[in-house]
mmCIF file of C-alpha atoms and ligand atoms in Angstrom:
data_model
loop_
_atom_site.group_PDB
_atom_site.id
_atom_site.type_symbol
_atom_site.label_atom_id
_atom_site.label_comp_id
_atom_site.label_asym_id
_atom_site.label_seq_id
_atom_site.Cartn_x
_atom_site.Cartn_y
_atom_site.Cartn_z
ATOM 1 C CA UNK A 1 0.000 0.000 0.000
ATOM 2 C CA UNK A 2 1.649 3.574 -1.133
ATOM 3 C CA UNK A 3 1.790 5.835 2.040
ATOM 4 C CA UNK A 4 1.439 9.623 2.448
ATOM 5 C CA UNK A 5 3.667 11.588 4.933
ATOM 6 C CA UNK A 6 1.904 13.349 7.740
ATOM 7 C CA UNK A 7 3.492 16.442 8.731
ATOM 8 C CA UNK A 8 6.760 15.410 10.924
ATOM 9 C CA UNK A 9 7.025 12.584 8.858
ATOM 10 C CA UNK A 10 4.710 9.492 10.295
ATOM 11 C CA UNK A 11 2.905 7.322 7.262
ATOM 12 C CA UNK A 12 -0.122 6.174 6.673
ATOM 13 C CA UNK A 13 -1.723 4.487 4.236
ATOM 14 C CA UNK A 14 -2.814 6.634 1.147
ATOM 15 C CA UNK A 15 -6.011 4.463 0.791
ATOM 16 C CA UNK A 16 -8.484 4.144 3.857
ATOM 17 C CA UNK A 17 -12.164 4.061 4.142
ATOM 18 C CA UNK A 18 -14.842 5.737 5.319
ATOM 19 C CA UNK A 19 -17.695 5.117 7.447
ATOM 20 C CA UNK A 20 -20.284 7.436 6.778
ATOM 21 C CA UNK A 21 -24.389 5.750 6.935
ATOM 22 C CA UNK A 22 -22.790 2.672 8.915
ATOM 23 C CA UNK A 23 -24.180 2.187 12.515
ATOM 24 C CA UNK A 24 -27.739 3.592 11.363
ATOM 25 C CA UNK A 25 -29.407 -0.028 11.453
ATOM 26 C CA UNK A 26 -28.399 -2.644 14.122
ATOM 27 C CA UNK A 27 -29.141 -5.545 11.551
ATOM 28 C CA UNK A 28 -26.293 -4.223 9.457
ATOM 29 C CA UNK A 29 -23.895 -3.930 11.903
ATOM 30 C CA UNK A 30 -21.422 -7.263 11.932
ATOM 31 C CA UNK A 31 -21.825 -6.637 7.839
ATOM 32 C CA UNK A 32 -20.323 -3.273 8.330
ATOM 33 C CA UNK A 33 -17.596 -4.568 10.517
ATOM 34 C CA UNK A 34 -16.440 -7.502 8.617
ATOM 35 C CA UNK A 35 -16.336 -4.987 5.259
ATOM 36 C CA UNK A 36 -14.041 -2.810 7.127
ATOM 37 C CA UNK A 37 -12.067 -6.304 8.811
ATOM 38 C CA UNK A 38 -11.470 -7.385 5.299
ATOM 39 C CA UNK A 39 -10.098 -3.895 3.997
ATOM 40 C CA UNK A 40 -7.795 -3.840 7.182
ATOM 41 C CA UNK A 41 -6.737 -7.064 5.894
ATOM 42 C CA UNK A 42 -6.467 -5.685 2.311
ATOM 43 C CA UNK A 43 -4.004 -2.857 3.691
ATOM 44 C CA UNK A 44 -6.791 -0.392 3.955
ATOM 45 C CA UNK A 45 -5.881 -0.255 7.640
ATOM 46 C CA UNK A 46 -6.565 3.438 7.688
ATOM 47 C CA UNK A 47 -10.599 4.210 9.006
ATOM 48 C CA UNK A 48 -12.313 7.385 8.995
ATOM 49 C CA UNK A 49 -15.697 8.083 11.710
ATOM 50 C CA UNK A 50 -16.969 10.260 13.078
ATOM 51 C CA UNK A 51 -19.105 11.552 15.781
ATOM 52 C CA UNK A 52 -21.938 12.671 13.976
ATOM 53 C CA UNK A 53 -22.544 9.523 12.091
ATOM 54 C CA UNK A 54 -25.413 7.657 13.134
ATOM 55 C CA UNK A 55 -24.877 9.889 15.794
ATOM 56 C CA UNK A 56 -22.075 7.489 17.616
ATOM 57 C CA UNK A 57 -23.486 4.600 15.674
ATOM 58 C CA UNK A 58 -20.216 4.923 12.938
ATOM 59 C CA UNK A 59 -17.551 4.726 15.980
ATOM 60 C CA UNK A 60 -19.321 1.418 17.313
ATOM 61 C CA UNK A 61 -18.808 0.202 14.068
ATOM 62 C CA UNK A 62 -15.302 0.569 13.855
ATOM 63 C CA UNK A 63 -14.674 -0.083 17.620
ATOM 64 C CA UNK A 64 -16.093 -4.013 16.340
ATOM 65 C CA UNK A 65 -14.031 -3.923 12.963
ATOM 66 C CA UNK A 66 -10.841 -3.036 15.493
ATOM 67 C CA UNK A 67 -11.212 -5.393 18.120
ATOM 68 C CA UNK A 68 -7.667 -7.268 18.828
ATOM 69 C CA UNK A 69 -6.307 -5.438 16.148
ATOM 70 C CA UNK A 70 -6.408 -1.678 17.292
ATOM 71 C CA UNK A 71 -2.800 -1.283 17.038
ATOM 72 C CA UNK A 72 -2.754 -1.902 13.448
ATOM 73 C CA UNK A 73 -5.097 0.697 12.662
ATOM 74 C CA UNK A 74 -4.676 4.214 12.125
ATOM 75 C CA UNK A 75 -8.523 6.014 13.592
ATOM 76 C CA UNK A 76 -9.819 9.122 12.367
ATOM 77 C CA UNK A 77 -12.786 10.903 13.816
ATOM 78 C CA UNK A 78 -14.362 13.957 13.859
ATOM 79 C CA UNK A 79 -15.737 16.301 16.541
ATOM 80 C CA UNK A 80 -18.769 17.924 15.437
ATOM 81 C CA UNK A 81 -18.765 22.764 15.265
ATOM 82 C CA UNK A 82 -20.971 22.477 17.974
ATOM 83 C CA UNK A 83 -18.785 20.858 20.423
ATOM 84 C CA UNK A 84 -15.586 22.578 19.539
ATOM 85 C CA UNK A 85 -15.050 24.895 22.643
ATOM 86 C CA UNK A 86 -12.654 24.275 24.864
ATOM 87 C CA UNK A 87 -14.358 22.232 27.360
ATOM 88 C CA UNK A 88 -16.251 20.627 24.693
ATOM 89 C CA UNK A 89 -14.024 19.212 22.357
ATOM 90 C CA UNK A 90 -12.466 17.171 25.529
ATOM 91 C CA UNK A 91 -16.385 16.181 26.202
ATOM 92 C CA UNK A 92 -16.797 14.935 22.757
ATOM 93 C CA UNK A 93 -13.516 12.992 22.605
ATOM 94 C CA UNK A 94 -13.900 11.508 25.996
ATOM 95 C CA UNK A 95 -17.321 10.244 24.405
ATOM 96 C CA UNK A 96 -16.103 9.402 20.949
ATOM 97 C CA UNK A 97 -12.850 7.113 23.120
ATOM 98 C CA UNK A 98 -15.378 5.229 24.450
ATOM 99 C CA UNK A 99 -17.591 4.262 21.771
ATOM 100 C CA UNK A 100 -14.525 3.176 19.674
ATOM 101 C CA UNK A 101 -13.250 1.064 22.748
ATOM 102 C CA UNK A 102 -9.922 2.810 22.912
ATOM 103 C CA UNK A 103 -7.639 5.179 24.499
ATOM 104 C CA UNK A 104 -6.347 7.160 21.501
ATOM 105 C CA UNK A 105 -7.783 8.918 18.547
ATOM 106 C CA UNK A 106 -5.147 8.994 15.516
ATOM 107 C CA UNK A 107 -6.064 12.113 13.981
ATOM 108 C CA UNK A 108 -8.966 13.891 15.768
ATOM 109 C CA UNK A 109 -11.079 16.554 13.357
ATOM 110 C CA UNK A 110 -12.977 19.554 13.263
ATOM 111 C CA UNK A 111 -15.256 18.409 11.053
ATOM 112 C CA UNK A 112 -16.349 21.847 9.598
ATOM 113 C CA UNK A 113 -16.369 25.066 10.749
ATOM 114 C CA UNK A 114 -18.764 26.721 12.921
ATOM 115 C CA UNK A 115 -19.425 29.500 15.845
ATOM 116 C CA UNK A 116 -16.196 28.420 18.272
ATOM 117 C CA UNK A 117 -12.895 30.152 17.422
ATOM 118 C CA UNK A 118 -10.470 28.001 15.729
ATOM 119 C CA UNK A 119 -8.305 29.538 18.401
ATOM 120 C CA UNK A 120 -10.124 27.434 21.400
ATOM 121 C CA UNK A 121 -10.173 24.586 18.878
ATOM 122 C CA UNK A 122 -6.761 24.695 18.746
ATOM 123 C CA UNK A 123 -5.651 25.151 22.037
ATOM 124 C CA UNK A 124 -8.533 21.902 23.056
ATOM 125 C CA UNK A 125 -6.616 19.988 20.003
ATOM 126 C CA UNK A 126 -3.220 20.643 21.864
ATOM 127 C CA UNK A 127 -4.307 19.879 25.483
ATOM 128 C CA UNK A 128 -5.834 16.439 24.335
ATOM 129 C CA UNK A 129 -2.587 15.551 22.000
ATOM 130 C CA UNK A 130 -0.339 16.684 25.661
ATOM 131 C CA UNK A 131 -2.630 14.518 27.281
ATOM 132 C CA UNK A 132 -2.641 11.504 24.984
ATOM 133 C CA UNK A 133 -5.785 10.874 24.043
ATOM 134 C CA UNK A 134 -4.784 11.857 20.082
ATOM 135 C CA UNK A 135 -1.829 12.074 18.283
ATOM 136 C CA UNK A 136 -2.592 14.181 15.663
ATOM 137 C CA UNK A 137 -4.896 16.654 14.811
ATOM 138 C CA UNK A 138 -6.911 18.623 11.859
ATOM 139 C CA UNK A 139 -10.061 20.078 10.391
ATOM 140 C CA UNK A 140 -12.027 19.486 7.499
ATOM 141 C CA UNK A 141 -14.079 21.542 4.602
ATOM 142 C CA UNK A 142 -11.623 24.705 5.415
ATOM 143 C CA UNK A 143 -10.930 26.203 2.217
ATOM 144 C CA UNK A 144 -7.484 27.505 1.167
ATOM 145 C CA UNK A 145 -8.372 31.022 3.230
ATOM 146 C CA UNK A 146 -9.721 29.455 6.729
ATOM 147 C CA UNK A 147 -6.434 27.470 6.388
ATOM 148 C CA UNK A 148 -4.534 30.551 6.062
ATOM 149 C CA UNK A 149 -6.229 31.783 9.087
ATOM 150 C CA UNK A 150 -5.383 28.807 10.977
ATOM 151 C CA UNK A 151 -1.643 28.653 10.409
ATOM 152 C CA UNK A 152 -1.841 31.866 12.423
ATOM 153 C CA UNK A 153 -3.409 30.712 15.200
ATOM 154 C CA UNK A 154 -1.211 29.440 18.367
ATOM 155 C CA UNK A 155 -0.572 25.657 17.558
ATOM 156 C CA UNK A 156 -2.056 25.800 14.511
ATOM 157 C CA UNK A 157 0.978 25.104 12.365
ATOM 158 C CA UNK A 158 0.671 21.475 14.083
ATOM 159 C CA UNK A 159 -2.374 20.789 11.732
ATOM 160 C CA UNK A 160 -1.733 17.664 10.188
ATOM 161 C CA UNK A 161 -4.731 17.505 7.518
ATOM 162 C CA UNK A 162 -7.276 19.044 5.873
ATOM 163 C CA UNK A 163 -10.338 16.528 4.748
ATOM 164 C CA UNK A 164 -12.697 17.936 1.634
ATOM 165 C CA UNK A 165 -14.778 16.643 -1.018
ATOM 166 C CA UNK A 166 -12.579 15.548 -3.638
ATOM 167 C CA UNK A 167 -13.228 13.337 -6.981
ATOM 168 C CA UNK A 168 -13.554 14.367 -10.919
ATOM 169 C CA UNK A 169 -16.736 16.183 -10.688
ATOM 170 C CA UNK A 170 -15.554 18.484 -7.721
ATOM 171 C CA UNK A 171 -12.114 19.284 -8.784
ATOM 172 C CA UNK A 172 -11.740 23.374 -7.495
ATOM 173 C CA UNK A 173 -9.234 22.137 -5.211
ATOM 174 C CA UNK A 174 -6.852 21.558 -7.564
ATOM 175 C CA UNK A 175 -6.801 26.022 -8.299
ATOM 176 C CA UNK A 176 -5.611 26.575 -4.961
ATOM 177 C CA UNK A 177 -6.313 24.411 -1.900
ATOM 178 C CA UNK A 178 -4.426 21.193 -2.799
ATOM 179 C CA UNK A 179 -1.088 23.454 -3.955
ATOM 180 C CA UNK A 180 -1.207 25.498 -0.749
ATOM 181 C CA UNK A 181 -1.664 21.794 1.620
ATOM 182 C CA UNK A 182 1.121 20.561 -0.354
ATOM 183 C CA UNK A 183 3.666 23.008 0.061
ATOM 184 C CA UNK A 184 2.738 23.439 3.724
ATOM 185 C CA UNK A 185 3.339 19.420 3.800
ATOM 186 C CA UNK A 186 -0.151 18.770 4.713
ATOM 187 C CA UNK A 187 -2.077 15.694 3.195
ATOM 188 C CA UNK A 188 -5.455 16.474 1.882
ATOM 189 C CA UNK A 189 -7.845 13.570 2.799
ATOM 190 C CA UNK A 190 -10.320 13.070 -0.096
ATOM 191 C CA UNK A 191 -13.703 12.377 0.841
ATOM 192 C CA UNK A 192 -16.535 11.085 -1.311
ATOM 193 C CA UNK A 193 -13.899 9.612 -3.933
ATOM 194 C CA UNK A 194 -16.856 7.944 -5.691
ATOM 195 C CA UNK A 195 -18.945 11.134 -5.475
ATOM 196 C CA UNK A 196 -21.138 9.539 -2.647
ATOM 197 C CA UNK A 197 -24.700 8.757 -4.780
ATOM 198 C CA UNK A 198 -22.166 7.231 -7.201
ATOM 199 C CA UNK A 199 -24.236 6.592 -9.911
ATOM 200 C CA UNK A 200 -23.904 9.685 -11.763
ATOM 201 C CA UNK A 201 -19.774 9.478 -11.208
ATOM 202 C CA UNK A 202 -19.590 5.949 -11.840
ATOM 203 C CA UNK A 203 -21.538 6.607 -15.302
ATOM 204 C CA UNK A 204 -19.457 8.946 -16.609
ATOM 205 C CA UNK A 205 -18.535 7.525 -20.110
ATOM 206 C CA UNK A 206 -14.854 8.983 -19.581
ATOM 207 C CA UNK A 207 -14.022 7.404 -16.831
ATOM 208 C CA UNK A 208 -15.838 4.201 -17.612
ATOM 209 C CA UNK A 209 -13.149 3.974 -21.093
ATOM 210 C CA UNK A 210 -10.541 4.428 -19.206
ATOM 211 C CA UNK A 211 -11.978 1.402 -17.146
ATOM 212 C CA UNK A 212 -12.611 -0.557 -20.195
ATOM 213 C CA UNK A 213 -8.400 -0.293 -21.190
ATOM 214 C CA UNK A 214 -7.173 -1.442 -17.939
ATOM 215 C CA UNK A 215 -9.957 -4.021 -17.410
ATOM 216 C CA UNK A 216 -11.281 -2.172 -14.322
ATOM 217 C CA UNK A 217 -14.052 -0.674 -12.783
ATOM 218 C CA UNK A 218 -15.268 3.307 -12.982
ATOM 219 C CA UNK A 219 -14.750 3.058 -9.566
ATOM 220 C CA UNK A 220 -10.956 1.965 -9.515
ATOM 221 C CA UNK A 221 -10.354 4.647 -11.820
ATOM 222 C CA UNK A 222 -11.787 7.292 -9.465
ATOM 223 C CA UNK A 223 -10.074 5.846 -6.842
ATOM 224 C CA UNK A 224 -6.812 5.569 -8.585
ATOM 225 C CA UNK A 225 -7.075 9.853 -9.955
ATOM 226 C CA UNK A 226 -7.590 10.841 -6.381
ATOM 227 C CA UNK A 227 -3.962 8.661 -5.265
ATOM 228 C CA UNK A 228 -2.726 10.119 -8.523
ATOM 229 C CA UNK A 229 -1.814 13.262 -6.580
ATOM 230 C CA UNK A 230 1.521 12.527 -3.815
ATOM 231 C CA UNK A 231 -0.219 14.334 -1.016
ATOM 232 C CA UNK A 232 -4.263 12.779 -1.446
ATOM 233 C CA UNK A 233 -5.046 10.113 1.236
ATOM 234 C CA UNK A 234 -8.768 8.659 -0.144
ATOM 235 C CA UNK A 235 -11.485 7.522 2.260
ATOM 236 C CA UNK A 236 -14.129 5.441 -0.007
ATOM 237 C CA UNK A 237 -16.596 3.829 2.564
ATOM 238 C CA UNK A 238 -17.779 0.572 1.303
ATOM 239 C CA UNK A 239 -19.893 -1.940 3.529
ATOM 240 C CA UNK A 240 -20.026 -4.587 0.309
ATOM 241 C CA UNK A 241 -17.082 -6.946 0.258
ATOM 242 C CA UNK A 242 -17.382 -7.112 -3.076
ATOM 243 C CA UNK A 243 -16.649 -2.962 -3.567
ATOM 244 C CA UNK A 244 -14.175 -3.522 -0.751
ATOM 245 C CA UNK A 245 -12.202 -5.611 -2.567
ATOM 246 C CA UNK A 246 -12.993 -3.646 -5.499
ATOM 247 C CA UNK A 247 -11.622 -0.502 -3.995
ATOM 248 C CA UNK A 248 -8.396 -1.555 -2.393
ATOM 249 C CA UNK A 249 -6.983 -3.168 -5.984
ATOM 250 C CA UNK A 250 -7.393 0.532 -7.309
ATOM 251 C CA UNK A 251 -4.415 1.502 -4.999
ATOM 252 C CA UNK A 252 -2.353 -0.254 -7.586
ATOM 253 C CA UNK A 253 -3.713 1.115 -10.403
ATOM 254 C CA UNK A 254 -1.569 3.241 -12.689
ATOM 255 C CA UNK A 255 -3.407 6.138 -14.428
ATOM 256 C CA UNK A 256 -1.212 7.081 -17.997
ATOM 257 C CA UNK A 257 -1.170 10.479 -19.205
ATOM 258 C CA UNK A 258 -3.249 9.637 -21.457
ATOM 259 C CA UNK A 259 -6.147 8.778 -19.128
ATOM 260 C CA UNK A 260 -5.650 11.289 -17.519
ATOM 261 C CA UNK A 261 -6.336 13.693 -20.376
ATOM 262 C CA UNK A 262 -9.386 11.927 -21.298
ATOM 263 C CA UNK A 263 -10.511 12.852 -17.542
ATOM 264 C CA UNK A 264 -10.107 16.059 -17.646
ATOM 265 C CA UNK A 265 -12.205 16.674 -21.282
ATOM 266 C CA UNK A 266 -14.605 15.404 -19.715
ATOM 267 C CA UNK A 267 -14.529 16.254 -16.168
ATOM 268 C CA UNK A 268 -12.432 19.670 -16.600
ATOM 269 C CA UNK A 269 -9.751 21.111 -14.084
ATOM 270 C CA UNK A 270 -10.459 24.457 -12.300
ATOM 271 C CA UNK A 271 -9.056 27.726 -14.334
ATOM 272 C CA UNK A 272 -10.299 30.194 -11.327
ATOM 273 C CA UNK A 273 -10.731 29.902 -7.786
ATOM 274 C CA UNK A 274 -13.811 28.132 -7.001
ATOM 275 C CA UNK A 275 -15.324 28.222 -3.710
ATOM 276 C CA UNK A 276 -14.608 24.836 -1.541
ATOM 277 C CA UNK A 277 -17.345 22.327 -2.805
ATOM 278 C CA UNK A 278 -19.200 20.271 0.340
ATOM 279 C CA UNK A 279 -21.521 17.532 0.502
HETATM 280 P P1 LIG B 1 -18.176 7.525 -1.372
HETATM 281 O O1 LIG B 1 -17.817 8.377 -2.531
HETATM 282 O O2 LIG B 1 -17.121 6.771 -0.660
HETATM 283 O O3 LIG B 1 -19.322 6.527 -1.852
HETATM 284 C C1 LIG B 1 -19.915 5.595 -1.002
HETATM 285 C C2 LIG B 1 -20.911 4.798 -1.830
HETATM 286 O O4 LIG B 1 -20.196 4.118 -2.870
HETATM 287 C C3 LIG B 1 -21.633 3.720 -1.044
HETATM 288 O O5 LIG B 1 -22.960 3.715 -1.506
HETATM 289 C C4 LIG B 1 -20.920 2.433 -1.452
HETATM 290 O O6 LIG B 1 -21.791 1.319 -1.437
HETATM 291 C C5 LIG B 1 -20.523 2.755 -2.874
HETATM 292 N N1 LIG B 1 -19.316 2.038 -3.315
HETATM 293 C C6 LIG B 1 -18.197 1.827 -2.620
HETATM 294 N N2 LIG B 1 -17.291 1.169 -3.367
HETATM 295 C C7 LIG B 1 -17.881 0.959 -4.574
HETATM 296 C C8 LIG B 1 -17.465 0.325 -5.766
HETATM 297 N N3 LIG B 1 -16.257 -0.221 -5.871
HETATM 298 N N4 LIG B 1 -18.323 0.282 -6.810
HETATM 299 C C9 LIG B 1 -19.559 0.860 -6.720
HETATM 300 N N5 LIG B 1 -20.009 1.479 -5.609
HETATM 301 C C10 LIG B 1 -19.177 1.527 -4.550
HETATM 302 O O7 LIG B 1 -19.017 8.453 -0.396
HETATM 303 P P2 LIG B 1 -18.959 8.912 1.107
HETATM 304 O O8 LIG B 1 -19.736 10.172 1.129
HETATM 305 O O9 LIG B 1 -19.325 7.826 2.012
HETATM 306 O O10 LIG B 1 -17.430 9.356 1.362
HETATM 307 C C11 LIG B 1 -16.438 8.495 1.882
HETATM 308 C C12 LIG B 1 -16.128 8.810 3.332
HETATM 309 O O11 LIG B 1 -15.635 10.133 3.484
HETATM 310 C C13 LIG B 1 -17.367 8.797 4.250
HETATM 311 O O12 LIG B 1 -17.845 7.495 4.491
HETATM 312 C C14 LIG B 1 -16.843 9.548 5.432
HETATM 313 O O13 LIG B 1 -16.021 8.711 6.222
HETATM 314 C C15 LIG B 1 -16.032 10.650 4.745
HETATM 315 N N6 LIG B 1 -16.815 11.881 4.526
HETATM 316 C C16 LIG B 1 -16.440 13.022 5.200
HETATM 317 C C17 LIG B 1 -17.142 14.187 5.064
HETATM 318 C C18 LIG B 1 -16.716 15.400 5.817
HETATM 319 O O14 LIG B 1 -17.471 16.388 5.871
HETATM 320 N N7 LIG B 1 -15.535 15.414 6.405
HETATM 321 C C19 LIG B 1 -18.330 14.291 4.185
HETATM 322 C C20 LIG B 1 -18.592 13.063 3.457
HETATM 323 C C21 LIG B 1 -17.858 11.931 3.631
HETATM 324 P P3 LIG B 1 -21.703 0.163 -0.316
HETATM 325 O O15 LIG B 1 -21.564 0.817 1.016
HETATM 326 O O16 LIG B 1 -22.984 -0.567 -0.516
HETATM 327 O O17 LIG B 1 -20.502 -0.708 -0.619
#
C-alpha cells in the first residue's frame, strides 16, 4: 500500500475508508464490521468516523471492525462545530474514546467550521494531544483562506490535515487548496472519492473507457485519480465486500497520461478559484 507523509514525517496508508451511513441499522452492523475487517486485511488499515454519524453509531462500528487489532489501525474521527469549545471538544472525545473502545484517537477533526474560534479549537486539540488521548490533529471543509487563518493561530501550524470533497466532478481544489496543503506538507484527505450517490460518477462515459483499457471498474479509476496526486489520502466507505475488494486493488492502479487527459475533457480542471465544494 503507497503511504502519504503526515506532517513530521509518520505514514499512513494513502487508501483508507470511510464510514459514513454505517451504525444507522443494528441488523447491518457485523456486515459493516467484517467490510471494514477485510479492507484492514487488504491494507486499507486506515478508518475514517466520526461523531456525527449515526450519531455514535459509525464509531461502534469501527470499535467491532478493530477489536484485537487496534494497534494496526490508524482512527480518524471527527468532533462535530458544535462541540468545539474548549471544554467541549475534551467532552466529545472523551465520548467518541469510548464508543470506539480505545484510548487514543489517531487524527482527531474539526469536522467543519462553525461558531467556536479556531483559536479554542486549537488550544482543546493541543491539550488532548499533551494529554494523549490523540496524536494528531486537523479540520475538514476549510478552504485555502480558513487554512490561512489557521496557520496563524497558536498551535495551529501542528495541523496535520485538511479533509474535503474531492473526486472528478468536484475538482476546485486543484486552483488553490491542494497546492497550498502541499507546500505546507499537509495531506489532503479526499472524501466522497466515488462522489457519494455514485451513480452519476460511476456513469461517466470517460471514466468508464478508461476502465474498459485497464480491465477495471469506474470506480478503480476514481479511486486511482484521487492517489494520482503525492499528497491525497482517499477515504471510499464501502460496507459490500465485493466494492471492498474492489476498492483496495485501485491503490495499484496506474493512471497514464493519457487517461488522464481523457478525464479532464470530460470532467475539466479548475481555471479560477472556485469556492470549496461540500456535501
Ligand atoms: P463515497 O464516494 O465513498 O461513496 C460511497 C458509496 O459508494 C456507497 O454507496 C458504497 O456502497 C458505494 N461504493 C463503494 N465502493 C464501490 C465500488 N467499488 N463500486 C460501486 N459502488 C461503490 O461516499 P462517502 O460520502 O461515504 O465518502 C467516503 C467517506 O468520506 C465517508 O464514508 C466519510 O467517512 C467521509 N466523509 C467526510 C465528510 C466530511 O465532511 N468530512 C463528508 C462526506 C464523507 P456500499 O456501502 O454498498 O458498498
Amino acid at each position: 500500500m503507497r503511504t502519504v507523509a503526515l506532517p513530521g514525517g509518520e505514514t499512513v496508508p494513502a487508501l483508507g475508508q470511510g464510514t459514513w451511513n454505517m451504525g444507522e441499522n443494528r441488523g447491518e452492523i457485523r456486515r459493516e464490521a467484517d467490510a471494514l475487517r477485510l479492507g484492514i486485511d487488504l491494507g486499507m488499515s486506515l478508518i475514517d468516523t466520526a461523531e456525527m454519524y449515526a450519531n455514535g453509531g459509525a464509531e461502534t462500528v469501527v470499535a467491532e471492525a478493530s477489536a484485537g487489532q487496534r494497534d494496526k489501525l490508524f482512527i480518524v474521527s471527527k468532533v462535530l462545530p458544535s462541540n468545539a469549545s474548549r471544554s467541549g471538544v475534551p467532552a466529545a472525545c472523551e465520548r467518541s474514546l469510548k464508543r470506539l473502545k480505545t484510548d487514543r484517537i489517531d487524527l482527531y477533526l474539526l469536522h467543519w467550521q462553525g461558531g467556536h474560534p479556531l483559536a479554542e479549537t486549537v488550544a482543546a486539540f493541543e491539550a488532548l494531544r499533551a494529554a494523549g488521548k490523540i496524536r494528531y490533529w486537523g479540520v475538514s471543509n476549510l478552504d485555502t483562506a480558513d487554512m490561512t487563518e489557521l496557520l496563524e493561530v497558536a498551535g495551529g501550524q501542528a495541523c496535520a490535515a485538511d479533509q474535503v470533497l474531492y473526486h472528478p466532478d468536484s475538482r476546485g481544489i486543484e486552483f488553490d487548496l491542494l497546492p497550498w496543503c502541499a507546500s505546507h506538507g499537509i495531506p489532503i484527505m479526499a472524501y466522497s472519492p466515488l462522489g457519494h450517490h455514485v451513480r452519476r460518477l460511476l456513469g461517466s462515459p470517460a471514466l468508464r473507457a478508461v476502465a474498459r483499457r485497464h480491465r477495471v471498474t469506474p470506480a478503480q479509476v476514481a479511486i486511482a485519480w484521487g492517489l494520482r496526486h503525492p499528497m491525497v489520502i482517499s477515504i471510499p466507505k464501502a460496507a459490500d465486500v465485493a466494492h471492498v475488494r474492489e476498492n483496495a486493488a485501485a491503490a495499484t492502479l496506474e493512471l497514464t497520461p493519457a487517461d488522464l487527459a481523457e478525464i479532464d475533457a470530460a470532467h475539466q480542471p479548475p481555471g479560477r478559484k472556485q469556492a470549496l465544494d461540500l456535501l
